[in-house]
Coordinates of C-alpha atoms and ligand atoms in Angstrom, one line a residue:
M5 CA 99.0 161.6 88.0
G6 CA 102.0 160.6 90.0
T7 CA 103.5 164.1 90.0
T8 CA 101.9 165.0 93.3
E9 CA 104.3 165.2 96.2
I10 CA 103.7 162.2 98.5
R11 CA 102.9 163.8 101.9
K12 CA 100.6 161.1 103.3
V13 CA 100.8 157.3 102.9
G14 CA 98.2 154.7 103.6
V15 CA 99.1 151.1 104.4
V16 CA 96.5 148.4 104.0
G17 CA 97.1 145.4 106.3
L18 CA 99.5 145.7 109.3
G19 CA 100.8 142.1 109.4
T20 CA 104.6 141.5 109.3
M21 CA 105.1 143.3 106.0
G22 CA 102.5 146.1 106.5
A23 CA 103.8 146.9 109.9
G24 CA 107.3 147.0 108.7
I25 CA 106.4 149.2 105.8
A26 CA 104.5 151.6 108.1
Q27 CA 107.6 151.6 110.4
V28 CA 109.8 152.6 107.4
C29 CA 107.5 155.4 106.5
V30 CA 107.1 157.0 109.9
Q31 CA 110.8 156.6 110.6
A32 CA 111.5 158.6 107.4
G33 CA 109.2 161.4 108.5
V34 CA 106.1 160.5 106.5
E35 CA 102.6 160.8 107.9
T36 CA 101.1 157.3 107.7
V37 CA 97.7 155.8 108.3
G38 CA 97.6 152.1 108.7
R39 CA 94.4 150.0 108.3
E40 CA 93.7 146.7 110.0
I41 CA 90.4 144.8 110.1
S42 CA 90.1 145.3 113.9
A43 CA 91.4 147.9 116.3
E44 CA 93.1 145.1 118.3
L45 CA 95.2 144.0 115.3
G46 CA 96.1 147.7 114.6
E47 CA 97.2 148.2 118.2
K48 CA 99.3 145.0 118.0
A49 CA 101.1 146.4 115.0
R50 CA 101.7 149.8 116.8
E51 CA 103.1 147.9 119.8
K52 CA 105.5 146.0 117.5
I53 CA 106.7 149.2 115.8
A54 CA 107.1 150.9 119.2
H55 CA 109.1 147.9 120.4
F56 CA 111.6 148.2 117.4
L57 CA 111.9 152.0 117.8
G58 CA 112.4 151.5 121.5
R59 CA 115.3 149.1 120.8
A60 CA 116.8 151.8 118.5
V61 CA 116.6 154.3 121.4
E62 CA 118.3 151.8 123.7
K63 CA 121.0 151.4 121.2
E64 CA 121.4 155.2 120.9
R65 CA 120.5 155.1 117.2
M66 CA 117.6 157.3 117.8
T67 CA 116.6 159.7 120.5
A68 CA 113.4 159.2 122.6
K69 CA 112.1 162.5 121.1
E70 CA 112.6 161.1 117.6
R71 CA 110.9 157.8 118.5
D72 CA 107.9 159.7 119.9
A73 CA 107.7 161.9 116.8
A74 CA 107.8 158.8 114.6
L75 CA 105.1 157.1 116.6
G76 CA 103.1 160.3 116.4
R77 CA 103.1 160.1 112.6
L78 CA 101.3 156.8 112.7
A79 CA 97.5 156.8 112.7
L80 CA 95.4 153.7 112.9
T81 CA 92.0 152.9 111.3
T82 CA 89.7 150.1 110.4
E83 CA 88.1 152.2 107.6
I84 CA 89.3 152.4 103.9
A85 CA 87.5 155.8 103.9
D86 CA 90.4 157.2 106.0
F87 CA 92.7 156.9 103.0
A88 CA 90.8 159.7 101.2
D89 CA 93.6 162.2 101.6
C90 CA 96.5 159.8 101.0
D91 CA 98.9 160.5 98.1
L92 CA 100.1 156.9 98.0
V93 CA 98.4 153.7 99.4
I94 CA 100.5 150.6 99.8
E95 CA 98.5 147.4 100.0
A96 CA 100.0 144.6 102.1
A97 CA 96.9 142.5 102.7
F98 CA 96.3 138.7 102.5
E99 CA 97.7 137.2 99.3
D100 CA 94.4 136.3 97.7
I101 CA 93.3 137.8 94.4
A102 CA 89.6 138.1 95.5
V103 CA 90.7 140.0 98.6
K104 CA 93.0 142.3 96.6
H105 CA 90.3 143.0 94.0
E106 CA 87.8 144.0 96.6
L107 CA 90.4 146.3 98.3
F108 CA 91.4 147.9 95.0
E109 CA 87.8 148.6 94.1
A110 CA 87.2 150.2 97.5
L111 CA 90.5 152.2 97.2
D112 CA 89.5 153.3 93.7
A113 CA 86.3 154.7 95.1
T114 CA 88.0 156.5 98.0
V115 CA 91.3 158.0 97.0
R116 CA 91.9 161.1 94.8
E117 CA 92.3 160.8 91.1
D118 CA 96.0 161.5 91.2
A119 CA 96.8 159.1 94.1
I120 CA 99.1 156.1 93.5
L121 CA 98.0 152.6 94.4
A122 CA 100.8 150.2 95.2
T123 CA 100.7 146.5 96.1
N124 CA 103.4 144.7 98.1
T125 CA 102.3 141.4 96.6
S126 CA 105.1 138.8 96.2
A127 CA 103.1 136.0 94.6
L128 CA 100.3 137.5 92.5
S129 CA 100.4 139.4 89.2
V130 CA 100.4 143.2 89.7
T131 CA 98.6 143.4 86.3
Q132 CA 95.8 141.1 87.5
I133 CA 95.5 143.1 90.7
A134 CA 95.5 146.4 88.7
A135 CA 92.6 145.1 86.6
A136 CA 90.2 145.8 89.5
S137 CA 91.0 149.5 89.2
R138 CA 89.3 151.9 86.8
K139 CA 92.7 153.5 86.4
P140 CA 95.3 150.7 86.1
E141 CA 97.9 153.3 85.0
R142 CA 98.1 154.4 88.6
V143 CA 98.7 150.9 90.0
V144 CA 102.3 149.7 90.6
G145 CA 104.1 147.0 92.6
M146 CA 106.3 148.1 95.5
H147 CA 107.7 144.8 96.8
F148 CA 109.5 145.2 100.1
F149 CA 111.6 142.4 101.7
N150 CA 111.2 140.9 105.2
P151 CA 112.1 142.4 107.6
A152 CA 111.1 145.6 105.8
P153 CA 112.8 148.0 108.1
L154 CA 116.2 146.2 107.7
M155 CA 116.2 145.1 104.1
P156 CA 117.2 147.9 101.7
L157 CA 115.6 146.6 98.5
V158 CA 112.3 147.5 97.0
E159 CA 111.3 146.1 93.7
I160 CA 109.3 148.7 91.7
V161 CA 107.1 146.5 89.5
R162 CA 105.9 147.9 86.2
A163 CA 102.5 146.1 85.4
Q164 CA 101.2 146.0 81.8
R165 CA 99.4 149.3 82.1
T166 CA 101.4 151.2 84.8
S167 CA 102.4 154.7 83.6
E168 CA 106.1 155.5 83.6
E169 CA 105.3 158.6 85.7
V170 CA 103.8 156.3 88.4
V171 CA 106.8 154.0 88.2
D172 CA 109.1 157.0 88.7
A173 CA 107.1 158.4 91.6
A174 CA 107.1 155.0 93.4
Y175 CA 110.9 154.7 92.8
A176 CA 111.5 158.2 94.1
F177 CA 109.4 157.6 97.2
A178 CA 111.3 154.3 98.0
Q179 CA 114.6 156.3 97.7
R180 CA 113.1 159.1 99.9
V181 CA 112.4 156.6 102.7
G182 CA 115.9 155.3 102.6
K183 CA 115.5 152.3 100.4
E184 CA 117.4 151.0 97.3
P185 CA 114.8 150.5 94.6
I186 CA 115.1 148.7 91.3
R187 CA 112.7 148.7 88.3
C188 CA 111.4 145.4 86.9
N189 CA 108.6 143.9 84.8
D190 CA 105.6 142.0 86.3
T191 CA 106.8 138.5 85.8
P192 CA 106.3 135.6 88.2
G193 CA 108.5 136.2 91.3
F194 CA 109.8 139.5 89.8
V195 CA 113.6 139.4 90.3
V196 CA 114.6 138.2 93.8
N197 CA 111.8 135.6 94.5
R198 CA 112.3 134.2 90.9
I199 CA 115.8 133.3 92.0
L200 CA 115.5 132.9 95.8
I201 CA 112.4 130.7 96.0
P202 CA 113.7 127.8 93.8
L203 CA 117.0 128.2 95.7
L204 CA 115.3 127.8 99.0
N205 CA 113.3 124.8 97.6
D206 CA 116.6 123.2 96.5
C207 CA 118.1 123.8 100.0
V208 CA 115.1 121.9 101.5
R209 CA 115.5 119.0 99.0
V210 CA 119.2 118.8 99.8
L211 CA 118.3 118.3 103.5
D212 CA 117.1 114.8 102.7
E213 CA 119.3 114.1 99.7
A214 CA 122.6 114.9 101.5
G215 CA 121.6 113.5 104.9
V216 CA 122.6 116.8 106.4
S217 CA 121.0 118.2 109.6
V218 CA 119.0 121.5 109.6
E219 CA 121.7 123.1 111.7
D220 CA 124.5 121.9 109.4
L221 CA 122.6 123.0 106.2
D222 CA 122.3 126.5 107.7
K223 CA 126.0 126.4 108.7
A224 CA 126.9 125.3 105.2
M225 CA 125.2 128.2 103.5
R226 CA 126.4 130.8 106.0
F227 CA 130.0 129.8 106.1
G228 CA 130.3 128.4 102.6
A229 CA 128.3 130.8 100.6
G230 CA 128.3 133.9 102.9
W231 CA 124.5 134.0 103.5
P232 CA 123.6 136.4 106.4
M233 CA 121.4 133.6 107.8
G234 CA 120.9 130.0 106.9
P235 CA 118.1 128.9 104.5
T236 CA 115.9 127.2 107.1
A237 CA 116.2 130.1 109.5
L238 CA 115.2 132.3 106.5
L239 CA 112.2 130.1 105.7
D240 CA 111.2 130.4 109.4
L241 CA 111.5 134.2 109.2
V242 CA 109.5 134.5 105.9
G243 CA 106.9 132.0 107.1
I244 CA 106.5 128.5 105.7
D245 CA 103.0 129.2 104.5
V246 CA 104.0 132.4 102.8
H247 CA 106.9 130.6 101.1
V248 CA 104.7 127.7 100.0
H249 CA 102.1 130.1 98.6
A250 CA 104.6 132.2 96.7
S251 CA 106.4 129.0 95.4
E252 CA 103.1 127.6 94.1
A253 CA 102.3 130.9 92.4
I254 CA 105.6 131.0 90.7
W255 CA 105.3 127.4 89.7
S256 CA 101.9 128.0 88.2
G257 CA 103.3 130.8 86.2
L258 CA 106.5 129.1 85.0
R259 CA 105.8 125.4 85.3
E260 CA 109.5 124.6 86.1
P261 CA 109.7 121.7 88.7
R262 CA 112.2 123.6 90.9
M263 CA 109.7 126.3 91.5
A264 CA 107.2 123.9 93.1
P265 CA 107.4 123.7 96.9
P266 CA 109.0 120.4 98.2
P267 CA 106.5 118.1 100.0
R268 CA 108.3 118.6 103.3
L269 CA 107.5 122.3 103.3
K270 CA 103.9 121.6 102.3
A271 CA 103.6 119.2 105.2
M272 CA 105.0 121.8 107.6
A273 CA 102.5 124.4 106.4
D274 CA 99.6 121.9 106.8
A275 CA 100.8 121.1 110.3
G276 CA 100.9 124.7 111.3
L277 CA 104.7 124.7 111.7
L278 CA 104.9 128.1 110.1
G279 CA 108.2 129.4 111.6
R280 CA 108.7 132.3 113.9
K281 CA 105.1 133.5 113.9
T282 CA 103.8 130.2 115.3
G283 CA 106.9 129.6 117.6
R284 CA 107.9 126.5 115.6
G285 CA 109.1 125.8 112.1
F286 CA 112.5 124.3 111.5
F287 CA 113.5 125.8 114.8
E288 CA 111.7 126.6 118.0
Y289 CA 111.2 130.2 119.2
D290 CA 110.0 131.6 122.5
D291 CA 109.7 135.3 121.6
Ligands
LIG6 N1 112.1 143.1 112.4 C1 113.2 142.6 113.0 N2 114.2 143.4 113.6 C2 114.0 144.8 113.5 C3 112.8 145.3 112.9 C4 111.9 144.4 112.3 N3 110.8 144.8 111.7 N4 112.9 146.7 113.0 C5 114.0 147.0 113.6 N5 114.7 145.8 114.0 C6 116.0 145.8 114.7 C7 115.9 144.8 115.9 O1 115.4 145.5 117.0 C8 117.3 144.3 116.0 O2 117.9 144.9 117.0 P1 118.0 144.2 118.5 O3 118.4 142.8 118.4 O4 118.9 145.1 119.3 O5 116.6 144.3 119.1 C9 117.9 144.6 114.7 O6 117.0 145.4 113.9 C10 118.3 143.4 113.9 O7 119.3 142.9 114.6 P2 120.0 141.5 114.2 O8 121.2 141.3 115.0 O9 119.0 140.4 114.1 O10 120.4 141.9 112.7 P3 121.4 141.1 111.8 O11 122.6 141.9 111.5 O12 121.5 139.7 112.3 O13 120.5 141.1 110.4 C11 118.8 140.4 108.9 C12 119.2 140.5 110.4 C13 118.8 141.8 108.3 C14 117.4 139.8 109.0 C15 119.9 139.5 108.2 O14 120.0 138.3 108.9 C16 119.5 139.2 106.8 O15 119.7 140.0 105.9 N6 118.8 138.1 106.5 C17 118.3 137.7 105.2 C18 116.9 138.2 105.1 C19 116.3 138.0 103.8 O16 116.9 137.4 102.9 N7 115.1 138.5 103.6 C20 114.4 138.3 102.4 C21 113.4 137.3 102.5 S1 112.5 137.0 101.1 C22 111.2 138.1 101.1 O17 111.0 138.9 102.0 C23 110.3 138.1 99.9 C24 108.9 137.8 100.3 O18 108.2 138.1 99.1 C25 108.7 136.4 100.7

């Protein structure tokens, strides 16, 4: 297991993260099949990938021929059965343990014995997800960061029963598609979110405590701490709902008050002010 060469990759769920991961794979020359629950959602993801590759052509970072070849490597499906010949399947579906368990059971019944099953979960325990598989040794976390095509890091998460061979194969694959992987244990938030989520929560608390405007808070962290983007702009990019969910999951694992999402973020999530994807969060967006 895990020694097979990864020729074909499956991606389950083509939302922001799944579409980004599929883009990374096809850009790196890997045949990829992406699965969404409807053909329309799959097509939307393909259009998004085509848009970003088109921008790369406009900026002369890629030729039109390379873009067409990359898009040609992307197949779309609504059927898990189409993952039968994949060497690696990366799950990037909804962050709900029941959904993940159903998917991993279906994947288990579909893929070859030596295929690797990875999850891009940021909030759930990889060990708990792997428990739905008859072969938890082949289940590993591959946690990409948003936007996946631009962020170099991938956390390769070793769950309780993941084999070292599978960890090594996932690590090598991340390197092959141009990423900078690290290895870590399956603890709440892994490495980056364990640090970043309470930090972003603190930033939101400071908004009220320090009587600073949203714009000035972002300015403070960009120009005083060298962040590439301000904390509220980052929360809008990640998605307020995604952040609140991940924050609650880390809080329930560690029970440290800083891990819990501030009421202001929960209220935004309840009100549907989710950031870029809904056109409004801390800021307004028209794209
Ligand atoms: N999404 C966005 N842009 C993409 C893209 C994609 N999927 N694929 C390609 N691109 C291209 C765009 O087309 C754009 O070019 P264009 O403007 O000509 O169209 C280009 O990449 C990005 O250009 P920018 O000028 O916006 O790039 P920046 O130099 O400003 O960098 C950034 C953008 C990389 C997002 C930078 O601001 C940054 O590093 N921000 C921090 C992001 C971060 O911290 N992410 C982690 C979030 S936490 C997380 O993901 C964990 C999860 O579990 C919650």
